[in-house]
Structure formats: C-alpha cells, structure tokens
Amino acid sequence: MTGDLPVQPQPFAPAAERLGISQRRLLAILKRLQKEGYIRRFGATLRHRNSGFSANAMAVWKVPEERIEAVGKIMSSFREVTHCYHRRPSGRWDYNLFTMIHGPGEEACRKIAERISQKTGIKEYDLLFSSRELKKTTMRYFQDD
C-alpha cells in the first residue's frame, strides 16, 4: 500500500474491492503486516505548499561529533523540522547535521533556525532555501513497471 488513498469516508474500500475482499479483511491483513514488521507505518503526507508553508530551507549545521545525538534529538523536536540527518563532512564541506525547516516564508524559517541555534548552542550554520522544486515523489516499493 503505497501512494495516495482517496479522500473519502472509507479510503480503503477501493483497494479492498480491487482485491476482491472486504474492507474489514483488508484492514485486518494490513494490521497483521504492520505488527509483523512488513509495513513500517501508515502516515499522511502534508503538501506544505498547499497548506500555507511556502518556504523551506535545508539548514546545515557544524556540530561537534560528540554532541550529534543530543543536538539531533533537540533539532528533531521542533515541529517545523521534517528531516534531520547526520552525514560525514566531505573535507570541503564541514557541515555534518542537516535539517529541513518549513515555514510560511523565508523570514519565518530564519527565525526557526535562530531558535534552534539558541536551544542547541550551535552557532555555525547556514540556510539553503529552495528556489524551485524539480522533483518530489513518495517512495514506491514493489511496483510493476
């Protein structure tokens, strides 16, 4: 079950019908697959631009290696942060923690980054604002071509 579900009172009904089973049976199967670890989670994807969050910035941070776990946890706790990744610096690029910040505008993203900086004590960072979305898809597994 990847991709969008229809926005309707019974969003699993079309899939159950395609499979020739009841919606109740489909939901039982999905719950079992999730319990057994085959399905990690069900979640909603917010299309942020349609929701008034027109700006996003990849914030890049220079964090001492021994503080990565603690700082990453703090940064991840901000509701405006949707992604938080630790990556090894390349030598020419010293940043090692990356967060995606969403806000209603660039100034809001800057203020969020300032709050994150104050809370973590990390002062060396930069914001890379998106200028254009070239591709955005949901990962799809086990799809026929």
Short mmCIF file of C-alpha atoms in Angstrom, two decimals:
data_model
loop_
_atom_site.label_atom_id
_atom_site.label_comp_id
_atom_site.label_asym_id
_atom_site.label_seq_id
_atom_site.Cartn_x
_atom_site.Cartn_y
_atom_site.Cartn_z
CA MET A 1 0.00 0.00 0.00
CA THR A 2 1.98 2.93 -1.27
CA GLY A 3 0.78 6.16 -2.74
CA ASP A 4 -2.26 8.24 -2.05
CA LEU A 5 -5.52 6.98 -0.63
CA PRO A 6 -8.69 8.59 -1.95
CA VAL A 7 -10.15 11.32 0.24
CA GLN A 8 -13.48 9.71 1.10
CA PRO A 9 -15.24 8.28 4.16
CA GLN A 10 -13.85 4.75 3.51
CA PRO A 11 -10.44 5.28 1.87
CA PHE A 12 -9.50 1.56 1.91
CA ALA A 13 -12.70 0.45 0.14
CA PRO A 14 -11.38 0.80 -3.45
CA ALA A 15 -8.27 -1.28 -2.66
CA ALA A 16 -10.38 -3.96 -0.97
CA GLU A 17 -12.70 -4.06 -3.98
CA ARG A 18 -9.74 -4.44 -6.38
CA LEU A 19 -8.50 -7.37 -4.26
CA GLY A 20 -11.96 -8.95 -4.06
CA ILE A 21 -12.08 -8.89 -0.26
CA SER A 22 -14.00 -6.93 2.33
CA GLN A 23 -12.61 -3.71 3.71
CA ARG A 24 -12.63 -5.29 7.18
CA ARG A 25 -10.49 -8.18 5.89
CA LEU A 26 -8.06 -5.80 4.17
CA LEU A 27 -7.64 -3.76 7.36
CA ALA A 28 -7.02 -6.95 9.37
CA ILE A 29 -4.34 -8.01 6.89
CA LEU A 30 -2.70 -4.59 6.98
CA LYS A 31 -2.68 -4.55 10.79
CA ARG A 32 -1.08 -8.01 10.85
CA LEU A 33 1.56 -6.99 8.30
CA GLN A 34 2.35 -3.90 10.36
CA LYS A 35 2.57 -5.92 13.59
CA GLU A 36 4.93 -8.39 11.88
CA GLY A 37 7.14 -5.56 10.65
CA TYR A 38 6.39 -5.82 6.93
CA ILE A 39 4.69 -2.43 6.96
CA ARG A 40 6.53 0.19 8.93
CA ARG A 41 3.78 2.77 9.26
CA PHE A 42 0.82 4.49 7.72
CA GLY A 43 1.10 8.23 7.56
CA ALA A 44 -0.27 11.32 5.97
CA THR A 45 1.93 13.44 3.76
CA LEU A 46 1.30 17.14 4.06
CA ARG A 47 1.78 19.02 0.83
CA HIS A 48 3.28 22.00 2.61
CA ARG A 49 2.96 24.49 -0.24
CA ASN A 50 -0.80 23.84 -0.39
CA SER A 51 -1.02 24.36 3.38
CA GLY A 52 0.47 27.84 3.58
CA PHE A 53 4.08 26.75 4.17
CA SER A 54 5.56 28.28 1.04
CA ALA A 55 9.20 28.36 2.19
CA ASN A 56 11.60 25.63 3.14
CA ALA A 57 15.27 25.66 3.91
CA MET A 58 17.87 22.98 4.25
CA ALA A 59 19.69 24.09 7.39
CA VAL A 60 23.26 22.86 7.54
CA TRP A 61 24.96 22.77 10.94
CA LYS A 62 28.53 22.28 12.21
CA VAL A 63 28.07 20.12 15.30
CA PRO A 64 30.87 18.57 17.38
CA GLU A 65 30.75 14.81 16.74
CA GLU A 66 30.33 14.04 20.44
CA ARG A 67 27.14 16.17 20.51
CA ILE A 68 25.48 14.79 17.34
CA GLU A 69 22.97 12.53 19.15
CA ALA A 70 21.89 15.13 21.73
CA VAL A 71 21.71 18.02 19.27
CA GLY A 72 19.92 15.90 16.67
CA LYS A 73 17.27 15.00 19.24
CA ILE A 74 16.70 18.64 20.12
CA MET A 75 16.51 19.71 16.48
CA SER A 76 14.11 16.87 15.68
CA SER A 77 11.79 18.03 18.46
CA PHE A 78 10.90 21.22 16.57
CA ARG A 79 7.59 20.73 14.77
CA GLU A 80 8.84 22.82 11.83
CA VAL A 81 11.67 20.33 11.22
CA THR A 82 10.65 17.42 8.99
CA HIS A 83 14.03 15.80 8.35
CA CYS A 84 17.19 15.57 10.44
CA TYR A 85 20.25 13.72 9.13
CA HIS A 86 23.82 13.21 10.29
CA ARG A 87 26.28 12.99 7.41
CA ARG A 88 30.06 12.79 7.33
CA PRO A 89 31.74 16.03 6.24
CA SER A 90 33.50 15.79 2.88
CA GLY A 91 36.54 17.90 3.69
CA ARG A 92 35.48 20.88 1.60
CA TRP A 93 32.09 20.95 3.34
CA ASP A 94 32.35 20.94 7.13
CA TYR A 95 28.63 20.72 7.91
CA ASN A 96 27.59 17.40 9.43
CA LEU A 97 23.96 17.79 10.57
CA PHE A 98 21.19 18.67 8.13
CA THR A 99 17.61 19.67 8.92
CA MET A 100 14.72 20.60 6.65
CA ILE A 101 12.81 23.57 8.04
CA HIS A 102 9.37 24.59 6.75
CA GLY A 103 7.66 27.92 7.33
CA PRO A 104 5.19 30.38 5.82
CA GLY A 105 8.09 32.45 4.45
CA GLU A 106 11.86 32.77 4.40
CA GLU A 107 11.93 35.10 7.41
CA ALA A 108 9.95 32.57 9.45
CA CYS A 109 12.48 29.86 8.51
CA ARG A 110 15.32 32.15 9.62
CA LYS A 111 13.63 32.71 12.99
CA ILE A 112 13.10 28.97 13.45
CA ALA A 113 16.79 28.36 12.73
CA GLU A 114 17.69 31.06 15.28
CA ARG A 115 15.51 29.34 17.89
CA ILE A 116 17.17 26.00 17.11
CA SER A 117 20.60 27.64 17.38
CA GLN A 118 19.73 29.18 20.75
CA LYS A 119 18.35 25.93 22.14
CA THR A 120 21.31 23.82 20.98
CA GLY A 121 24.12 26.35 21.32
CA ILE A 122 25.19 25.59 17.73
CA LYS A 123 26.18 28.91 16.14
CA GLU A 124 27.80 27.75 12.89
CA TYR A 125 25.04 27.10 10.39
CA ASP A 126 23.70 28.24 7.07
CA LEU A 127 20.30 28.11 5.37
CA LEU A 128 19.88 26.89 1.81
CA PHE A 129 16.46 27.99 0.56
CA SER A 130 14.71 26.07 -2.17
CA SER A 131 14.25 28.16 -5.27
CA ARG A 132 12.32 25.59 -7.31
CA GLU A 133 11.00 22.07 -6.79
CA LEU A 134 12.28 19.85 -9.58
CA LYS A 135 11.05 16.51 -8.23
CA LYS A 136 9.13 15.32 -5.22
CA THR A 137 7.73 11.82 -5.04
CA THR A 138 6.78 9.23 -2.49
CA MET A 139 8.99 6.16 -2.48
CA ARG A 140 7.12 3.25 -4.07
CA TYR A 141 8.19 -0.31 -3.41
CA PHE A 142 7.36 -3.48 -5.33
CA GLN A 143 5.61 -1.71 -8.21
CA ASP A 144 5.18 -3.28 -11.63
CA ASP A 145 6.69 -1.12 -14.37
#
